[in-house]
Amino acid sequence: MVAPSLIPKKAGDRVKTDRCDAVQLARLMRSGDLTPVYVPQVEDEAIRDLTRARGDAVGDLKAAKFRLKAFLLRHDIRYPGRSTWGPAHLRWLSKVVCPTPAQQIVFPEYVRAVNEHTERLQRLEQELQDHVNTWRLQPVVEALQALRGVQFTVAVTLVAELGDLTRFENPRQLMSYLGLTPSEYSSGEHRRQGSIAKTGNTHARRALVEGPWAYRYPAKVSRHLQLRLEKLPKPVQDTSWKAQVRLCRRYRQLSARGKNPYKVVVAIARELIAFVWAIAKQVPVTA
């Protein structure tokens, strides 16, 4: 399979027949100008749909919470506590009384929407956990959780969106595929690099950039990380610790230079995907 949008075509070529197309494809194939694309298996695509449905549920839940908070703020009804959406906050919401009967109708509807989206998210997360346990790429998902900042949701999203990571010959190809490499506009002796290219899979890139925030702190093996590491082979554990030492040091170095925190996170994510590739190469996967 090749990418139709990447097939070279002459600007003035206005003749299209099956024979001309066949001859052109044969010539491009011989010259190596066709770009192959990865075709996921049916089971892999099903898990990908499930992870995207979970992501949609998270977005809908955030929107519902925002609407409820905005409604209360418009009427100057403020929660006296600190953390929201905990048991204390939910008990406070059950005691809120609005000034007018019409507003008292609107308020419970907003609360009900938050509860429905919360239950929907919990159902999808449970279904995702159940289906991943019988997935052929489950060993890769479990192994990737050895990395700090890469828990179940991030790991399964990366594997579902990227598929078989071993198809990339080196980490640089994977970085470029995710659009984490900087754009460049250079001419002559002048070299100018801009923001990241942002090409490739946006779902995988969005999930990946959440993990590097964990490397703000010194390298250590927390209790939760230790429980995940106990199930994994020694080479994967060694790669996990190597990643911690390097990325934590890299985060401190970039921050000390006065770099923007978001740029630092993207730089750490670019190196983190290299360790993801290294761990995936160590885990055998059945076809």
PDB file of C-alpha atoms in Angstrom:
ATOM      1  CA  MET A   1       0.000   0.000   0.000  1.00  0.00           C
ATOM      2  CA  VAL A   2       1.234   3.496  -0.878  1.00  0.00           C
ATOM      3  CA  ALA A   3       0.026   6.972   0.037  1.00  0.00           C
ATOM      4  CA  PRO A   4      -1.977   8.412  -2.898  1.00  0.00           C
ATOM      5  CA  SER A   5      -1.351  12.009  -1.790  1.00  0.00           C
ATOM      6  CA  LEU A   6       2.429  11.474  -1.956  1.00  0.00           C
ATOM      7  CA  ILE A   7       2.564  10.065  -5.498  1.00  0.00           C
ATOM      8  CA  PRO A   8       4.641  12.490  -7.622  1.00  0.00           C
ATOM      9  CA  LYS A   9       2.741  14.037 -10.506  1.00  0.00           C
ATOM     10  CA  LYS A  10       3.771  16.521 -13.206  1.00  0.00           C
ATOM     11  CA  ALA A  11       1.948  19.833 -13.102  1.00  0.00           C
ATOM     12  CA  GLY A  12       1.122  19.847 -16.818  1.00  0.00           C
ATOM     13  CA  ASP A  13       0.080  16.202 -17.082  1.00  0.00           C
ATOM     14  CA  ARG A  14      -3.641  16.215 -17.953  1.00  0.00           C
ATOM     15  CA  VAL A  15      -3.946  12.752 -19.493  1.00  0.00           C
ATOM     16  CA  LYS A  16      -5.260  10.091 -17.112  1.00  0.00           C
ATOM     17  CA  THR A  17      -6.009   6.538 -18.206  1.00  0.00           C
ATOM     18  CA  ASP A  18      -5.589   3.192 -16.527  1.00  0.00           C
ATOM     19  CA  ARG A  19      -2.671   2.373 -18.793  1.00  0.00           C
ATOM     20  CA  CYS A  20      -0.902   5.698 -18.090  1.00  0.00           C
ATOM     21  CA  ASP A  21      -1.449   5.231 -14.346  1.00  0.00           C
ATOM     22  CA  ALA A  22      -0.039   1.703 -14.466  1.00  0.00           C
ATOM     23  CA  VAL A  23       3.046   2.810 -16.397  1.00  0.00           C
ATOM     24  CA  GLN A  24       3.613   5.743 -14.048  1.00  0.00           C
ATOM     25  CA  LEU A  25       3.286   3.572 -10.926  1.00  0.00           C
ATOM     26  CA  ALA A  26       5.680   1.009 -12.370  1.00  0.00           C
ATOM     27  CA  ARG A  27       8.275   3.703 -13.077  1.00  0.00           C
ATOM     28  CA  LEU A  28       7.890   5.275  -9.638  1.00  0.00           C
ATOM     29  CA  MET A  29       8.151   1.875  -7.997  1.00  0.00           C
ATOM     30  CA  ARG A  30      11.380   1.140  -9.843  1.00  0.00           C
ATOM     31  CA  SER A  31      12.860   4.520  -8.900  1.00  0.00           C
ATOM     32  CA  GLY A  32      11.783   4.200  -5.253  1.00  0.00           C
ATOM     33  CA  ASP A  33       9.596   7.328  -5.272  1.00  0.00           C
ATOM     34  CA  LEU A  34       6.494   5.670  -3.806  1.00  0.00           C
ATOM     35  CA  THR A  35       5.854   6.112  -0.079  1.00  0.00           C
ATOM     36  CA  PRO A  36       4.478   2.981   1.621  1.00  0.00           C
ATOM     37  CA  VAL A  37       1.886   3.294   4.386  1.00  0.00           C
ATOM     38  CA  TYR A  38       1.296   1.082   7.411  1.00  0.00           C
ATOM     39  CA  VAL A  39      -2.013  -0.826   7.386  1.00  0.00           C
ATOM     40  CA  PRO A  40      -3.148  -1.848  10.898  1.00  0.00           C
ATOM     41  CA  GLN A  41      -4.870  -5.113  11.595  1.00  0.00           C
ATOM     42  CA  VAL A  42      -8.586  -5.174  12.337  1.00  0.00           C
ATOM     43  CA  GLU A  43      -8.014  -5.796  16.068  1.00  0.00           C
ATOM     44  CA  ASP A  44      -5.485  -2.953  16.253  1.00  0.00           C
ATOM     45  CA  GLU A  45      -7.886  -0.523  14.614  1.00  0.00           C
ATOM     46  CA  ALA A  46     -10.647  -1.582  17.003  1.00  0.00           C
ATOM     47  CA  ILE A  47      -8.496  -0.735  20.023  1.00  0.00           C
ATOM     48  CA  ARG A  48      -7.623   2.574  18.383  1.00  0.00           C
ATOM     49  CA  ASP A  49     -11.320   3.405  18.013  1.00  0.00           C
ATOM     50  CA  LEU A  50     -11.840   2.568  21.681  1.00  0.00           C
ATOM     51  CA  THR A  51      -9.013   4.861  22.802  1.00  0.00           C
ATOM     52  CA  ARG A  52     -10.353   7.691  20.658  1.00  0.00           C
ATOM     53  CA  ALA A  53     -13.843   7.189  22.111  1.00  0.00           C
ATOM     54  CA  ARG A  54     -12.333   7.509  25.566  1.00  0.00           C
ATOM     55  CA  GLY A  55     -10.599  10.715  24.508  1.00  0.00           C
ATOM     56  CA  ASP A  56     -13.900  12.111  23.247  1.00  0.00           C
ATOM     57  CA  ALA A  57     -15.522  11.221  26.569  1.00  0.00           C
ATOM     58  CA  VAL A  58     -12.792  13.099  28.446  1.00  0.00           C
ATOM     59  CA  GLY A  59     -13.374  16.169  26.288  1.00  0.00           C
ATOM     60  CA  ASP A  60     -17.148  16.019  26.792  1.00  0.00           C
ATOM     61  CA  LEU A  61     -16.709  15.670  30.558  1.00  0.00           C
ATOM     62  CA  LYS A  62     -14.426  18.713  30.700  1.00  0.00           C
ATOM     63  CA  ALA A  63     -16.932  20.746  28.684  1.00  0.00           C
ATOM     64  CA  ALA A  64     -19.813  19.713  30.972  1.00  0.00           C
ATOM     65  CA  LYS A  65     -17.828  20.673  34.085  1.00  0.00           C
ATOM     66  CA  PHE A  66     -16.909  24.004  32.524  1.00  0.00           C
ATOM     67  CA  ARG A  67     -20.564  24.797  31.758  1.00  0.00           C
ATOM     68  CA  LEU A  68     -21.599  23.979  35.332  1.00  0.00           C
ATOM     69  CA  LYS A  69     -18.838  26.123  36.839  1.00  0.00           C
ATOM     70  CA  ALA A  70     -19.644  28.998  34.473  1.00  0.00           C
ATOM     71  CA  PHE A  71     -23.330  28.828  35.452  1.00  0.00           C
ATOM     72  CA  LEU A  72     -22.502  29.033  39.159  1.00  0.00           C
ATOM     73  CA  LEU A  73     -20.003  31.829  38.594  1.00  0.00           C
ATOM     74  CA  ARG A  74     -22.562  33.930  36.705  1.00  0.00           C
ATOM     75  CA  HIS A  75     -24.784  33.845  39.770  1.00  0.00           C
ATOM     76  CA  ASP A  76     -21.907  34.383  42.218  1.00  0.00           C
ATOM     77  CA  ILE A  77     -22.305  30.938  43.808  1.00  0.00           C
ATOM     78  CA  ARG A  78     -18.794  29.987  44.901  1.00  0.00           C
ATOM     79  CA  TYR A  79     -17.498  26.790  46.460  1.00  0.00           C
ATOM     80  CA  PRO A  80     -15.764  27.590  49.781  1.00  0.00           C
ATOM     81  CA  GLY A  81     -13.440  24.586  49.652  1.00  0.00           C
ATOM     82  CA  ARG A  82     -10.257  24.000  47.680  1.00  0.00           C
ATOM     83  CA  SER A  83     -10.301  20.896  45.500  1.00  0.00           C
ATOM     84  CA  THR A  84     -13.290  20.461  43.231  1.00  0.00           C
ATOM     85  CA  TRP A  85     -15.150  17.366  42.041  1.00  0.00           C
ATOM     86  CA  GLY A  86     -14.241  15.444  45.163  1.00  0.00           C
ATOM     87  CA  PRO A  87     -16.762  14.000  47.667  1.00  0.00           C
ATOM     88  CA  ALA A  88     -16.967  17.297  49.595  1.00  0.00           C
ATOM     89  CA  HIS A  89     -17.576  19.306  46.438  1.00  0.00           C
ATOM     90  CA  LEU A  90     -20.281  16.905  45.245  1.00  0.00           C
ATOM     91  CA  ARG A  91     -22.030  17.142  48.629  1.00  0.00           C
ATOM     92  CA  TRP A  92     -21.909  20.940  48.367  1.00  0.00           C
ATOM     93  CA  LEU A  93     -23.432  20.811  44.876  1.00  0.00           C
ATOM     94  CA  SER A  94     -26.358  18.759  46.187  1.00  0.00           C
ATOM     95  CA  LYS A  95     -27.190  21.596  48.637  1.00  0.00           C
ATOM     96  CA  VAL A  96     -27.018  24.484  46.152  1.00  0.00           C
ATOM     97  CA  VAL A  97     -30.306  26.370  45.712  1.00  0.00           C
ATOM     98  CA  CYS A  98     -30.709  28.793  42.800  1.00  0.00           C
ATOM     99  CA  PRO A  99     -32.552  32.142  43.125  1.00  0.00           C
ATOM    100  CA  THR A 100     -35.375  31.452  40.655  1.00  0.00           C
ATOM    101  CA  PRO A 101     -37.430  28.357  39.705  1.00  0.00           C
ATOM    102  CA  ALA A 102     -36.157  28.473  36.104  1.00  0.00           C
ATOM    103  CA  GLN A 103     -32.531  28.454  37.247  1.00  0.00           C
ATOM    104  CA  GLN A 104     -33.340  25.633  39.644  1.00  0.00           C
ATOM    105  CA  ILE A 105     -34.350  23.603  36.578  1.00  0.00           C
ATOM    106  CA  VAL A 106     -31.152  24.426  34.682  1.00  0.00           C
ATOM    107  CA  PHE A 107     -28.766  23.655  37.530  1.00  0.00           C
ATOM    108  CA  PRO A 108     -29.739  19.966  38.067  1.00  0.00           C
ATOM    109  CA  GLU A 109     -29.522  19.409  34.301  1.00  0.00           C
ATOM    110  CA  TYR A 110     -25.912  20.601  34.297  1.00  0.00           C
ATOM    111  CA  VAL A 111     -25.138  18.377  37.290  1.00  0.00           C
ATOM    112  CA  ARG A 112     -26.821  15.401  35.605  1.00  0.00           C
ATOM    113  CA  ALA A 113     -24.758  15.973  32.453  1.00  0.00           C
ATOM    114  CA  VAL A 114     -21.537  15.845  34.483  1.00  0.00           C
ATOM    115  CA  ASN A 115     -22.619  12.613  36.165  1.00  0.00           C
ATOM    116  CA  GLU A 116     -23.599  10.995  32.858  1.00  0.00           C
ATOM    117  CA  HIS A 117     -20.294  11.858  31.198  1.00  0.00           C
ATOM    118  CA  THR A 118     -18.416  10.599  34.268  1.00  0.00           C
ATOM    119  CA  GLU A 119     -20.201   7.251  34.103  1.00  0.00           C
ATOM    120  CA  ARG A 120     -19.599   7.067  30.350  1.00  0.00           C
ATOM    121  CA  LEU A 121     -15.884   7.654  30.843  1.00  0.00           C
ATOM    122  CA  GLN A 122     -15.709   4.958  33.516  1.00  0.00           C
ATOM    123  CA  ARG A 123     -17.454   2.450  31.241  1.00  0.00           C
ATOM    124  CA  LEU A 124     -15.087   3.137  28.346  1.00  0.00           C
ATOM    125  CA  GLU A 125     -12.014   2.890  30.567  1.00  0.00           C
ATOM    126  CA  GLN A 126     -13.173  -0.464  31.921  1.00  0.00           C
ATOM    127  CA  GLU A 127     -13.911  -1.761  28.423  1.00  0.00           C
ATOM    128  CA  LEU A 128     -10.513  -0.555  27.243  1.00  0.00           C
ATOM    129  CA  GLN A 129      -8.795  -2.384  30.091  1.00  0.00           C
ATOM    130  CA  ASP A 130     -10.684  -5.603  29.346  1.00  0.00           C
ATOM    131  CA  HIS A 131      -9.961  -5.557  25.616  1.00  0.00           C
ATOM    132  CA  VAL A 132      -6.282  -4.700  26.009  1.00  0.00           C
ATOM    133  CA  ASN A 133      -5.782  -7.743  28.251  1.00  0.00           C
ATOM    134  CA  THR A 134      -6.529 -10.006  25.266  1.00  0.00           C
ATOM    135  CA  TRP A 135      -4.801  -7.842  22.624  1.00  0.00           C
ATOM    136  CA  ARG A 136      -1.770  -9.150  20.742  1.00  0.00           C
ATOM    137  CA  LEU A 137       0.150  -5.925  21.547  1.00  0.00           C
ATOM    138  CA  GLN A 138      -0.636  -6.111  25.269  1.00  0.00           C
ATOM    139  CA  PRO A 139       3.003  -7.030  26.152  1.00  0.00           C
ATOM    140  CA  VAL A 140       4.194  -3.811  24.502  1.00  0.00           C
ATOM    141  CA  VAL A 141       1.599  -1.765  26.397  1.00  0.00           C
ATOM    142  CA  GLU A 142       2.712  -3.318  29.674  1.00  0.00           C
ATOM    143  CA  ALA A 143       6.403  -2.818  28.906  1.00  0.00           C
ATOM    144  CA  LEU A 144       5.989   0.865  28.012  1.00  0.00           C
ATOM    145  CA  GLN A 145       4.539   1.510  31.464  1.00  0.00           C
ATOM    146  CA  ALA A 146       8.045   0.988  32.826  1.00  0.00           C
ATOM    147  CA  LEU A 147       8.779   4.553  31.740  1.00  0.00           C
ATOM    148  CA  ARG A 148       8.081   7.339  34.170  1.00  0.00           C
ATOM    149  CA  GLY A 149       5.084   9.404  33.082  1.00  0.00           C
ATOM    150  CA  VAL A 150       3.794   6.666  30.778  1.00  0.00           C
ATOM    151  CA  GLN A 151       0.914   4.939  32.487  1.00  0.00           C
ATOM    152  CA  PHE A 152      -1.786   2.729  31.019  1.00  0.00           C
ATOM    153  CA  THR A 153      -3.744   5.361  29.109  1.00  0.00           C
ATOM    154  CA  VAL A 154      -0.681   6.918  27.480  1.00  0.00           C
ATOM    155  CA  ALA A 155       0.864   3.533  26.688  1.00  0.00           C
ATOM    156  CA  VAL A 156      -2.221   2.047  25.054  1.00  0.00           C
ATOM    157  CA  THR A 157      -2.868   5.257  23.088  1.00  0.00           C
ATOM    158  CA  LEU A 158       0.669   5.263  21.702  1.00  0.00           C
ATOM    159  CA  VAL A 159       0.570   1.601  20.707  1.00  0.00           C
ATOM    160  CA  ALA A 160      -2.953   1.809  19.262  1.00  0.00           C
ATOM    161  CA  GLU A 161      -2.142   4.878  17.173  1.00  0.00           C
ATOM    162  CA  LEU A 162       1.374   3.890  16.064  1.00  0.00           C
ATOM    163  CA  GLY A 163       0.905   0.137  15.695  1.00  0.00           C
ATOM    164  CA  ASP A 164       4.029  -1.974  15.371  1.00  0.00           C
ATOM    165  CA  LEU A 165       6.885   0.310  16.465  1.00  0.00           C
ATOM    166  CA  THR A 166       9.512  -2.075  15.161  1.00  0.00           C
ATOM    167  CA  ARG A 167       8.710  -1.018  11.590  1.00  0.00           C
ATOM    168  CA  PHE A 168      10.728   2.156  12.212  1.00  0.00           C
ATOM    169  CA  GLU A 169      14.409   1.552  11.541  1.00  0.00           C
ATOM    170  CA  ASN A 170      15.599   4.113  14.095  1.00  0.00           C
ATOM    171  CA  PRO A 171      14.128   6.557  16.635  1.00  0.00           C
ATOM    172  CA  ARG A 172      14.658   9.532  14.319  1.00  0.00           C
ATOM    173  CA  GLN A 173      12.099   8.118  11.891  1.00  0.00           C
ATOM    174  CA  LEU A 174       9.604   7.801  14.722  1.00  0.00           C
ATOM    175  CA  MET A 175      10.291  11.375  15.901  1.00  0.00           C
ATOM    176  CA  SER A 176       9.725  12.650  12.378  1.00  0.00           C
ATOM    177  CA  TYR A 177       6.572  10.554  11.998  1.00  0.00           C
ATOM    178  CA  LEU A 178       5.091  12.167  15.117  1.00  0.00           C
ATOM    179  CA  GLY A 179       6.030  15.667  13.988  1.00  0.00           C
ATOM    180  CA  LEU A 180       8.338  16.257  16.970  1.00  0.00           C
ATOM    181  CA  THR A 181      11.298  17.369  14.869  1.00  0.00           C
ATOM    182  CA  PRO A 182      11.766  21.143  14.382  1.00  0.00           C
ATOM    183  CA  SER A 183      10.771  22.783  11.138  1.00  0.00           C
ATOM    184  CA  GLU A 184      13.583  24.425   9.185  1.00  0.00           C
ATOM    185  CA  TYR A 185      13.940  27.237   6.688  1.00  0.00           C
ATOM    186  CA  SER A 186      17.613  27.555   5.775  1.00  0.00           C
ATOM    187  CA  SER A 187      19.382  29.117   2.833  1.00  0.00           C
ATOM    188  CA  GLY A 188      23.094  29.379   2.194  1.00  0.00           C
ATOM    189  CA  GLU A 189      25.002  29.991   5.402  1.00  0.00           C
ATOM    190  CA  HIS A 190      21.897  30.975   7.310  1.00  0.00           C
ATOM    191  CA  ARG A 191      20.117  28.243   9.254  1.00  0.00           C
ATOM    192  CA  ARG A 192      16.764  28.931  10.852  1.00  0.00           C
ATOM    193  CA  GLN A 193      14.782  26.348  12.829  1.00  0.00           C
ATOM    194  CA  GLY A 194      11.219  26.965  13.888  1.00  0.00           C
ATOM    195  CA  SER A 195       8.577  25.165  15.917  1.00  0.00           C
ATOM    196  CA  ILE A 196       7.970  21.429  15.620  1.00  0.00           C
ATOM    197  CA  ALA A 197       6.562  20.177  12.326  1.00  0.00           C
ATOM    198  CA  LYS A 198       3.364  18.757  13.901  1.00  0.00           C
ATOM    199  CA  THR A 199       2.972  16.225  11.112  1.00  0.00           C
ATOM    200  CA  GLY A 200       1.739  12.680  11.552  1.00  0.00           C
ATOM    201  CA  ASN A 201      -0.602  11.354  14.210  1.00  0.00           C
ATOM    202  CA  THR A 202      -1.980  14.096  16.464  1.00  0.00           C
ATOM    203  CA  HIS A 203      -3.595  11.660  18.942  1.00  0.00           C
ATOM    204  CA  ALA A 204      -0.284   9.954  19.706  1.00  0.00           C
ATOM    205  CA  ARG A 205       1.584  13.258  19.954  1.00  0.00           C
ATOM    206  CA  ARG A 206      -1.021  14.707  22.326  1.00  0.00           C
ATOM    207  CA  ALA A 207      -0.787  11.680  24.604  1.00  0.00           C
ATOM    208  CA  LEU A 208       3.014  11.666  24.519  1.00  0.00           C
ATOM    209  CA  VAL A 209       3.555  15.281  25.599  1.00  0.00           C
ATOM    210  CA  GLU A 210       1.676  14.686  28.871  1.00  0.00           C
ATOM    211  CA  GLY A 211       4.314  12.310  30.242  1.00  0.00           C
ATOM    212  CA  PRO A 212       7.428  14.580  30.215  1.00  0.00           C
ATOM    213  CA  TRP A 213       6.027  16.762  33.015  1.00  0.00           C
ATOM    214  CA  ALA A 214       6.955  13.938  35.409  1.00  0.00           C
ATOM    215  CA  TYR A 215      10.655  14.532  34.689  1.00  0.00           C
ATOM    216  CA  ARG A 216      10.629  17.909  36.450  1.00  0.00           C
ATOM    217  CA  TYR A 217      11.558  16.086  39.624  1.00  0.00           C
ATOM    218  CA  PRO A 218      14.758  14.136  40.442  1.00  0.00           C
ATOM    219  CA  ALA A 219      15.079  10.580  39.187  1.00  0.00           C
ATOM    220  CA  LYS A 220      13.592   8.008  41.553  1.00  0.00           C
ATOM    221  CA  VAL A 221      11.480   4.862  41.489  1.00  0.00           C
ATOM    222  CA  SER A 222       8.141   5.567  43.126  1.00  0.00           C
ATOM    223  CA  ARG A 223       5.972   2.909  44.696  1.00  0.00           C
ATOM    224  CA  HIS A 224       3.556   2.804  41.747  1.00  0.00           C
ATOM    225  CA  LEU A 225       6.410   2.592  39.255  1.00  0.00           C
ATOM    226  CA  GLN A 226       8.075  -0.167  41.276  1.00  0.00           C
ATOM    227  CA  LEU A 227       4.891  -2.255  41.129  1.00  0.00           C
ATOM    228  CA  ARG A 228       4.867  -1.930  37.338  1.00  0.00           C
ATOM    229  CA  LEU A 229       8.577  -2.746  37.027  1.00  0.00           C
ATOM    230  CA  GLU A 230       8.347  -5.959  39.059  1.00  0.00           C
ATOM    231  CA  LYS A 231       6.460  -7.666  36.215  1.00  0.00           C
ATOM    232  CA  LEU A 232       8.976  -6.742  33.513  1.00  0.00           C
ATOM    233  CA  PRO A 233      12.307  -8.270  32.435  1.00  0.00           C
ATOM    234  CA  LYS A 234      15.659  -6.836  33.539  1.00  0.00           C
ATOM    235  CA  PRO A 235      16.565  -5.179  30.165  1.00  0.00           C
ATOM    236  CA  VAL A 236      13.320  -3.182  30.220  1.00  0.00           C
ATOM    237  CA  GLN A 237      13.966  -2.106  33.805  1.00  0.00           C
ATOM    238  CA  ASP A 238      17.466  -0.955  32.880  1.00  0.00           C
ATOM    239  CA  THR A 239      16.129   1.067  29.953  1.00  0.00           C
ATOM    240  CA  SER A 240      13.546   2.660  32.243  1.00  0.00           C
ATOM    241  CA  TRP A 241      16.188   3.821  34.728  1.00  0.00           C
ATOM    242  CA  LYS A 242      18.471   5.028  31.941  1.00  0.00           C
ATOM    243  CA  ALA A 243      15.595   7.108  30.586  1.00  0.00           C
ATOM    244  CA  GLN A 244      14.911   8.617  34.007  1.00  0.00           C
ATOM    245  CA  VAL A 245      18.518   9.636  34.590  1.00  0.00           C
ATOM    246  CA  ARG A 246      18.925  11.185  31.152  1.00  0.00           C
ATOM    247  CA  LEU A 247      15.561  12.941  30.860  1.00  0.00           C
ATOM    248  CA  CYS A 248      15.566  14.371  34.389  1.00  0.00           C
ATOM    249  CA  ARG A 249      19.044  15.786  33.776  1.00  0.00           C
ATOM    250  CA  ARG A 250      17.990  17.099  30.386  1.00  0.00           C
ATOM    251  CA  TYR A 251      14.936  18.798  31.884  1.00  0.00           C
ATOM    252  CA  ARG A 252      17.084  20.604  34.493  1.00  0.00           C
ATOM    253  CA  GLN A 253      19.602  21.692  31.860  1.00  0.00           C
ATOM    254  CA  LEU A 254      16.996  23.168  29.533  1.00  0.00           C
ATOM    255  CA  SER A 255      15.160  24.876  32.383  1.00  0.00           C
ATOM    256  CA  ALA A 256      18.418  26.383  33.655  1.00  0.00           C
ATOM    257  CA  ARG A 257      18.936  27.986  30.242  1.00  0.00           C
ATOM    258  CA  GLY A 258      15.650  29.840  30.650  1.00  0.00           C
ATOM    259  CA  LYS A 259      13.739  27.847  28.041  1.00  0.00           C
ATOM    260  CA  ASN A 260       9.974  28.074  27.944  1.00  0.00           C
ATOM    261  CA  PRO A 261       8.488  25.185  30.011  1.00  0.00           C
ATOM    262  CA  TYR A 262       6.332  24.006  27.096  1.00  0.00           C
ATOM    263  CA  LYS A 263       9.332  23.929  24.770  1.00  0.00           C
ATOM    264  CA  VAL A 264      11.213  21.930  27.389  1.00  0.00           C
ATOM    265  CA  VAL A 265       8.358  19.420  27.582  1.00  0.00           C
ATOM    266  CA  VAL A 266       8.345  18.981  23.795  1.00  0.00           C
ATOM    267  CA  ALA A 267      12.119  18.451  23.795  1.00  0.00           C
ATOM    268  CA  ILE A 268      11.787  15.805  26.511  1.00  0.00           C
ATOM    269  CA  ALA A 269       8.925  14.146  24.606  1.00  0.00           C
ATOM    270  CA  ARG A 270      11.143  13.910  21.524  1.00  0.00           C
ATOM    271  CA  GLU A 271      13.763  12.000  23.511  1.00  0.00           C
ATOM    272  CA  LEU A 272      11.154   9.992  25.414  1.00  0.00           C
ATOM    273  CA  ILE A 273       9.805   8.483  22.194  1.00  0.00           C
ATOM    274  CA  ALA A 274      13.297   7.146  21.505  1.00  0.00           C
ATOM    275  CA  PHE A 275      13.154   5.140  24.741  1.00  0.00           C
ATOM    276  CA  VAL A 276       9.637   4.001  23.812  1.00  0.00           C
ATOM    277  CA  TRP A 277      11.070   2.665  20.543  1.00  0.00           C
ATOM    278  CA  ALA A 278      13.947   0.965  22.390  1.00  0.00           C
ATOM    279  CA  ILE A 279      11.596  -0.840  24.779  1.00  0.00           C
ATOM    280  CA  ALA A 280       9.260  -1.904  21.964  1.00  0.00           C
ATOM    281  CA  LYS A 281      12.234  -3.507  20.183  1.00  0.00           C
ATOM    282  CA  GLN A 282      12.883  -5.657  23.265  1.00  0.00           C
ATOM    283  CA  VAL A 283       9.369  -7.064  23.548  1.00  0.00           C
ATOM    284  CA  PRO A 284       8.414  -9.998  21.282  1.00  0.00           C
ATOM    285  CA  VAL A 285       4.989  -9.652  19.662  1.00  0.00           C
ATOM    286  CA  THR A 286       2.974 -12.407  18.021  1.00  0.00           C
ATOM    287  CA  ALA A 287       1.612 -11.715  14.542  1.00  0.00           C
TER     288      ALA A 287
END
